[in-house]
XYZ file of C-alpha atoms in Angstrom:
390
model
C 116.790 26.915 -49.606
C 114.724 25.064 -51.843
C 115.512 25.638 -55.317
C 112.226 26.074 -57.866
C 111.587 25.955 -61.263
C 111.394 29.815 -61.355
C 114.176 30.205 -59.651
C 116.409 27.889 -62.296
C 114.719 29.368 -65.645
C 115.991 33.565 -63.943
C 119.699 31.431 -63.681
C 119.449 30.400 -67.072
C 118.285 34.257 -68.278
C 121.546 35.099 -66.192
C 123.853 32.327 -67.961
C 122.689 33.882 -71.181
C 123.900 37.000 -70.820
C 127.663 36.311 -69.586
C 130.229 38.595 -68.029
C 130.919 40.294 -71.221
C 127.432 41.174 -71.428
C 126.831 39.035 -74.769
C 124.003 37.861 -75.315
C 124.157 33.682 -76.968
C 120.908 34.958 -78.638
C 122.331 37.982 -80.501
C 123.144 36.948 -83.958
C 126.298 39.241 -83.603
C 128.308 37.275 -80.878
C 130.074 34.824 -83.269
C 131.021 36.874 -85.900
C 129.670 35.506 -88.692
C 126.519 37.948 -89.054
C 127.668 41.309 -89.842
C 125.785 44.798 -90.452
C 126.246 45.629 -94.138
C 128.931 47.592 -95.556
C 126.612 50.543 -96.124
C 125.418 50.774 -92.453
C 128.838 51.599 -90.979
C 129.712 53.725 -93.871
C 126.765 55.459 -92.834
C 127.747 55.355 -89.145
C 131.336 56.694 -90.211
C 129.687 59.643 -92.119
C 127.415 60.779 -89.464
C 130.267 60.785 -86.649
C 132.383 62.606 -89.226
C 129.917 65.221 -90.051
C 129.471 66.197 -86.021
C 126.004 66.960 -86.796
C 124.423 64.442 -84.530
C 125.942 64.904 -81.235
C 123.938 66.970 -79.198
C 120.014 66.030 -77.488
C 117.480 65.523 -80.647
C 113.444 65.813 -79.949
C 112.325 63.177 -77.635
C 110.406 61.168 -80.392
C 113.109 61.244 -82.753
C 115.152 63.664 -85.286
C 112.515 64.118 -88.066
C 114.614 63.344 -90.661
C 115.071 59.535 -89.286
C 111.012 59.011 -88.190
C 110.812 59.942 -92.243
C 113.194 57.384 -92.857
C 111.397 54.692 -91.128
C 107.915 55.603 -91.994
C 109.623 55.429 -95.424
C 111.139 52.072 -94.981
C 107.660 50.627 -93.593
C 105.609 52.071 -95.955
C 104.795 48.882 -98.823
C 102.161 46.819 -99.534
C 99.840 49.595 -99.864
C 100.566 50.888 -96.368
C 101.675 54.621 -95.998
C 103.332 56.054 -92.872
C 104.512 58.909 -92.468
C 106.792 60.569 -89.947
C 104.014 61.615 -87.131
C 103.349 57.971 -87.277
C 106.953 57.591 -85.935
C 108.217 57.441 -82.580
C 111.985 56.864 -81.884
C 112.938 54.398 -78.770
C 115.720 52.932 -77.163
C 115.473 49.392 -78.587
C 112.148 47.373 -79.488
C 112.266 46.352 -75.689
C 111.493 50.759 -75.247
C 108.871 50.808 -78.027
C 107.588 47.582 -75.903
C 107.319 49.506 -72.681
C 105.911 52.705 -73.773
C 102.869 50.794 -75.502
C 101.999 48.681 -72.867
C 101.925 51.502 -70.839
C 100.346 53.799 -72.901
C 97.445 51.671 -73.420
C 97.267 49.691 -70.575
C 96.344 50.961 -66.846
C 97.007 49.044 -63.876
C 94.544 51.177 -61.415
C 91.757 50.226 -63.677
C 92.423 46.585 -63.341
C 93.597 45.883 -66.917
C 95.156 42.507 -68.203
C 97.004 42.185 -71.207
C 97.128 39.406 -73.608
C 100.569 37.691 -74.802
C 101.231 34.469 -76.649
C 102.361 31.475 -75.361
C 104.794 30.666 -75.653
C 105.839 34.412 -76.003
C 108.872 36.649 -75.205
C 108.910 36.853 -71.186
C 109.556 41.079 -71.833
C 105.679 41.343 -72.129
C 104.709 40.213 -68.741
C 107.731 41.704 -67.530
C 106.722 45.350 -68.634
C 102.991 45.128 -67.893
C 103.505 43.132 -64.399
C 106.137 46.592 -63.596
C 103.098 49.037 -63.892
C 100.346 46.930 -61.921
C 99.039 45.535 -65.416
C 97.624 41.513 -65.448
C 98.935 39.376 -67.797
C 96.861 36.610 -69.314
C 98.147 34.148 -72.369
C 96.528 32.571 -75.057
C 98.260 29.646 -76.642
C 99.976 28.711 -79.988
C 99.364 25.672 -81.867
C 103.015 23.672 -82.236
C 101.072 20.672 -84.614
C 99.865 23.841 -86.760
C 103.366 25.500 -86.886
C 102.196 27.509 -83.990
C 99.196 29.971 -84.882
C 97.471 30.763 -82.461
C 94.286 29.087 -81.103
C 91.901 31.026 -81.934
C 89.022 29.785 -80.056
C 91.363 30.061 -76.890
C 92.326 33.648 -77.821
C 88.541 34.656 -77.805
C 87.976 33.030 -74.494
C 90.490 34.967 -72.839
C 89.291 38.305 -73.417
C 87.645 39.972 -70.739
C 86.243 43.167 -69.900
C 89.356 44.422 -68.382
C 91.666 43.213 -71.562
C 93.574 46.576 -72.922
C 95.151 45.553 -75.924
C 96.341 41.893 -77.471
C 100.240 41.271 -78.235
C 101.141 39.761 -81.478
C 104.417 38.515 -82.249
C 105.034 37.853 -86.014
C 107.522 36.399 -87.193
C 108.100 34.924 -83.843
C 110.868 34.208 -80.449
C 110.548 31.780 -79.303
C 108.441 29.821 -82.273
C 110.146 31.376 -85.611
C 106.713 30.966 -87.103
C 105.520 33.417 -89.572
C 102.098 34.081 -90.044
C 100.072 34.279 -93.578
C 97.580 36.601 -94.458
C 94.239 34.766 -93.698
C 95.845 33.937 -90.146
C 96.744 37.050 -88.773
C 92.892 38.574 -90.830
C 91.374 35.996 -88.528
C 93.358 37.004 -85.488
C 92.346 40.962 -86.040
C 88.969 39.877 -86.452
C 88.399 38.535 -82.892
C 90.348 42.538 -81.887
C 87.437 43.966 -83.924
C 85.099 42.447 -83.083
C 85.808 42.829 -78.804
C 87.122 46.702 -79.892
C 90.422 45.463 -78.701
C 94.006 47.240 -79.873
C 96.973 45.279 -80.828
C 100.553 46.006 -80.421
C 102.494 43.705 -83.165
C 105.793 43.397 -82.437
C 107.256 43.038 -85.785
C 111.003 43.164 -84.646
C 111.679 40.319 -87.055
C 109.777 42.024 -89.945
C 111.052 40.434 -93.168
C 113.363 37.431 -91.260
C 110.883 34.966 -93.669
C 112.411 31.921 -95.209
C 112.503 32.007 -98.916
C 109.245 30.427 -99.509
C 107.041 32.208 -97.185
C 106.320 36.069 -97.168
C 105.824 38.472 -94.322
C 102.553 39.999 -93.908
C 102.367 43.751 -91.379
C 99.126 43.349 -89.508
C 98.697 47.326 -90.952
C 98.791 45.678 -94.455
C 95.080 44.121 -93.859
C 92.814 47.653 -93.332
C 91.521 45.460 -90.861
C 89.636 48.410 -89.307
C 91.909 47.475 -86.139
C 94.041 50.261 -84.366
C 97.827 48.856 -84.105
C 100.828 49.938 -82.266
C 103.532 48.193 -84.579
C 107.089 47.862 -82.752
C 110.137 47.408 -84.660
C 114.286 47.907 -84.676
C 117.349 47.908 -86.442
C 118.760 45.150 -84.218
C 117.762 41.594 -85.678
C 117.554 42.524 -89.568
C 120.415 44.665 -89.398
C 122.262 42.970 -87.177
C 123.411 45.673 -84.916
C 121.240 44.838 -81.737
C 123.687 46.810 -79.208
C 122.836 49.835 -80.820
C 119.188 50.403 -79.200
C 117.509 51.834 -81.651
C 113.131 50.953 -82.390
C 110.396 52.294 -83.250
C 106.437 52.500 -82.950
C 104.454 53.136 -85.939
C 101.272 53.810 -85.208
C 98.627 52.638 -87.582
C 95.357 54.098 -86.997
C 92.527 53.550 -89.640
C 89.784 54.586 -87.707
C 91.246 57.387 -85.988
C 90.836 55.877 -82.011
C 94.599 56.720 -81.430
C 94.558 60.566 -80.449
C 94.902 59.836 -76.345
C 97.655 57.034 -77.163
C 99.611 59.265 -80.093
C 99.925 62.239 -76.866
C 100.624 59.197 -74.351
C 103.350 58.112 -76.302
C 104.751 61.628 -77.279
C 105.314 62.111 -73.351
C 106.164 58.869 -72.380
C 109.243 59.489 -74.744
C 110.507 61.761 -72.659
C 111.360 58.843 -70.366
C 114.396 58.342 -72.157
C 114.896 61.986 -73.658
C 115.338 60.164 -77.147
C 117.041 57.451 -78.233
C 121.044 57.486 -80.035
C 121.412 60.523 -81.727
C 124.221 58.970 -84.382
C 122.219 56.278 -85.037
C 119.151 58.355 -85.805
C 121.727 60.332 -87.958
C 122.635 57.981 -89.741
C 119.079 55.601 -90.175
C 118.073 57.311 -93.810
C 121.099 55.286 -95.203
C 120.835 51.944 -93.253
C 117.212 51.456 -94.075
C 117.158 52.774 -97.430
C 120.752 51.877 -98.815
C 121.404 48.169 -97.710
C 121.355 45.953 -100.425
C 118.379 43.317 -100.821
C 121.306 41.250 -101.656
C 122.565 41.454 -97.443
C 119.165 40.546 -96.215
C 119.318 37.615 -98.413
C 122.986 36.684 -97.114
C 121.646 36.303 -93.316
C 118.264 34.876 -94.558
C 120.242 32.109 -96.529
C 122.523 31.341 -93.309
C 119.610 31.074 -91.306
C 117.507 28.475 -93.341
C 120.507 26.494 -94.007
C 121.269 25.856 -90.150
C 117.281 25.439 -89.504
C 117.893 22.916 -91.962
C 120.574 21.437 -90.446
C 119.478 21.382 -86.766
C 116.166 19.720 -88.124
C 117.780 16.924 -90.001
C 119.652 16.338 -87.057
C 117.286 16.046 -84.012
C 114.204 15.138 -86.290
C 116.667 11.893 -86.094
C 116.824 11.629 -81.950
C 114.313 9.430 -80.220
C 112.862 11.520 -77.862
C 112.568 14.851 -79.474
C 110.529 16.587 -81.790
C 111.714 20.101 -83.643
C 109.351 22.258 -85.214
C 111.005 23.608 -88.696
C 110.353 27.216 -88.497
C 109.563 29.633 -91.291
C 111.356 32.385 -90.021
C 113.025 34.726 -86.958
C 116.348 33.072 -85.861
C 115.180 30.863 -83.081
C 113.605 26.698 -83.060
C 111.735 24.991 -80.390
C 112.289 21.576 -79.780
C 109.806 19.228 -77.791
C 111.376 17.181 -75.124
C 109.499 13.609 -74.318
C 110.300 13.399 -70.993
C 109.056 9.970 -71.120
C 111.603 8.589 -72.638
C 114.109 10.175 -70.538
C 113.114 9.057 -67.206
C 117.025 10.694 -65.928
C 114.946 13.605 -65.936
C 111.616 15.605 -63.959
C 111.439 18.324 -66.219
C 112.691 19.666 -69.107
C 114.694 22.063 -67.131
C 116.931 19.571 -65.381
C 117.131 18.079 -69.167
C 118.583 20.887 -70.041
C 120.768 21.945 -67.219
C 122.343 18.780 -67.899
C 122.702 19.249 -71.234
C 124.413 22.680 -70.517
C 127.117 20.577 -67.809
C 127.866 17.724 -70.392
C 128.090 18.810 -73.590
C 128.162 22.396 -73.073
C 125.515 23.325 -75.106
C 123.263 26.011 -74.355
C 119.145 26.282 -74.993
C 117.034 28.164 -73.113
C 114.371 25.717 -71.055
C 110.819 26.118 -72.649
C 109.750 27.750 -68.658
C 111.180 31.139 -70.110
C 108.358 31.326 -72.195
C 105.626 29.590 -70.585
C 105.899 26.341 -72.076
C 107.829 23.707 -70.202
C 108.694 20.225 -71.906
C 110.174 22.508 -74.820
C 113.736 24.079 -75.497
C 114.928 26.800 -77.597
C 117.721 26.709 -80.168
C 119.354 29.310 -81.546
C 120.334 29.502 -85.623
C 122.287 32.528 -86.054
C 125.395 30.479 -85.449
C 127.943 29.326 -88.147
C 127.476 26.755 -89.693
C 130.279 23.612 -88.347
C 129.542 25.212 -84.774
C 125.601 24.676 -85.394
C 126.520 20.779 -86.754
C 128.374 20.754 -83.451
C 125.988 21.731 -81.049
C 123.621 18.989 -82.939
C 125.953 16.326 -82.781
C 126.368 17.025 -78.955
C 122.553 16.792 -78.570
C 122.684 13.862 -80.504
C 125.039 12.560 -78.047
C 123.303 13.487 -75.158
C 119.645 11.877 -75.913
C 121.815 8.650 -76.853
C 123.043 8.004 -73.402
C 120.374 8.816 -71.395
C 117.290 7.153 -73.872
C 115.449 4.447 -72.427
């Protein structure tokens, strides 16, 4: 059986996910990222209180859509709860916007970044929906080209996927960037879902910006969770908040409303308990993760911006770095993929290949770990390029 680049990049999707069913990308697995004191004080209360055990409304107890239309609402943005629907996870709020908006009996393609989360193709390709890319800039701390985002758009594009800050890139997007990028959607009269799941994972010199911040005049389906900035990603809990300034949302708001019935609502405790873990955790938590997350981007920099033969892209943000891989000077190696693999058999050190995202030649890195682990992994990559240089 011959053995394909496709087929290796679905093994590595399987090795990352292992028997226990952790994930190496969840910031949770190695213990040293933990939810804050006041979210499982809140989780406590709620279970003790028995109020939150039975089926809530599809879309969400309305107590906790308050909570997060609440939470969202800054920078002269106001939600409020009918803006909110409840989901199981970011990956749900994912799958009930692509399929809200997009229609795979009228020939509709959706457009994702590249590199970009594999999820989007993977819930439009489910429903009959194309998938087309436009690509990110790495030598501009990968924003997206705009001139290739324009050409892309067809008369069968649905809706345009932004991911900011983003996985795989950890680049975080200023305000005249993602005004640009809403322009070309305004222009074509072109929705966006943003998936914002790493709202407010910004290093301490840059500042997150909500594409429904920018009155851009653009309809936006904004996706969002508790998992990544409050560290409790097993608990399957997003959102959609839908941001509507010109009032072309009625069809999608019903759309969505049923589609939630998919699930028949997402965890009841959790929802219970939401008011208190979005509106009690201390600044002074987010700040703890953000810190440990700079400080091993700094690290893993320092350490392969040292290694002939690669090139890592600093990111601003998220908890993920991509790494270019010269190939050429590795001439053990095809691809990037059977770089890696052998990376993953000598040193034991696991990145997922570029191909997951659409971008082969590249490798992801992971910075959620602590901090002599992270100097480990580097020193084993270190050790790795060493030997097999030319």
């Amino acid at each position: 059986m011959e053995i394909n680049d496709a087929h290796i990049c679905g093994r590595f999707h399987q090795i990352e996910n292992d028997e226990r069913g952790s994930s190496y990308s969840d910031p949770t697995i190695y213990g040293n990222l933990n939810p804050s004191k006041e979210t499982i004080e809140a989780i406590i209360r709620t279970l003790e209180e028995g109020s939150c055990n039975g089926y809530a409304p599809c879309v969400g107890y309305e107590v906790a859509r308050q909570a997060v239309a609440t939470y969202l609402s800054h920078d002269g943005v106001e939600f409020n709860s009918k803006d909110i629907i409840l989901c199981s996870g970011c990956s749900s709020s994912l799958d009930l916007c692509i399929t809200a908006i997009a229609d795979g009996t009228k020939n509709h393609n959706i457009l994702m970044p590249k590199p970009g989360f594999p999820i989007y193709r993977t819930l439009a390709e489910s429903i009959g929906v194309g998938v087309k890319t436009y690509n990110l800039l790495p030598e501009k701390k990968w924003q997206v080209d705009l001139l290739h985002l324009e050409s892309q758009i067809d008369d069968n594009t649905a809706v345009i996927i932004l991911n900011n800050p983003s996985n795989p890139c950890g680049s975080v997007y200023d305000e005249n960037h993602l005004r640009a990028i809403l322009s070309i959607a305004r222009r074509y009269q072109i929705p966006v879902i943003a998936d914002e799941v790493y709202e407010q994972i910004v290093f301490p010199d840059k500042k997150f910006v909500s594409t429904a911040a920018l009155e851009s005049g653009v309809p936006i389906l904004i996706c969002g969770g508790l998992a990544k900035r409050f560290l409790v990603p097993g608990w399957r809990i997003g959102w959609i908040a839908v941001h509507d300034p010109i009032n072309a949302f009625d069809d999608i708001r019903s759309a969505l409303s049923s589609l939630s019935q998919k699930i028949i609502g997402s965890n009841t405790l959790i929802q219970g308990a939401i008011p208190d873990i979005l509106l009690k955790s201390p600044q002074s938590f987010h700040d703890d993760m953000i810190n440990t997350l700079c400080e091993n981007a700094k690290v893993a920099y320092e350490a392969i911006d040292k290694v002939p033969g690669l090139v890592p892209y600093m990111p601003d943000g998220s908890m993920y770095m991509m790494v270019k891989i010269d190939l050429d000077k590795f001439p053990h190696f095809e691809t990037g993929l059977q770089f890696i693999m052998r990376l993953m058999e000598e040193e034991s050190v696991f990145c997922l290949p570029g191909d997951c995202f659409e971008l082969p030649g590249f490798m992801r890195i992971v910075i959620t770990l602590p901090g002599d682990i992270m100097k480990e992994a580097c020193d084993r990559i270190v050790n790795f390029c060493n030997k097999y240089y030319t």
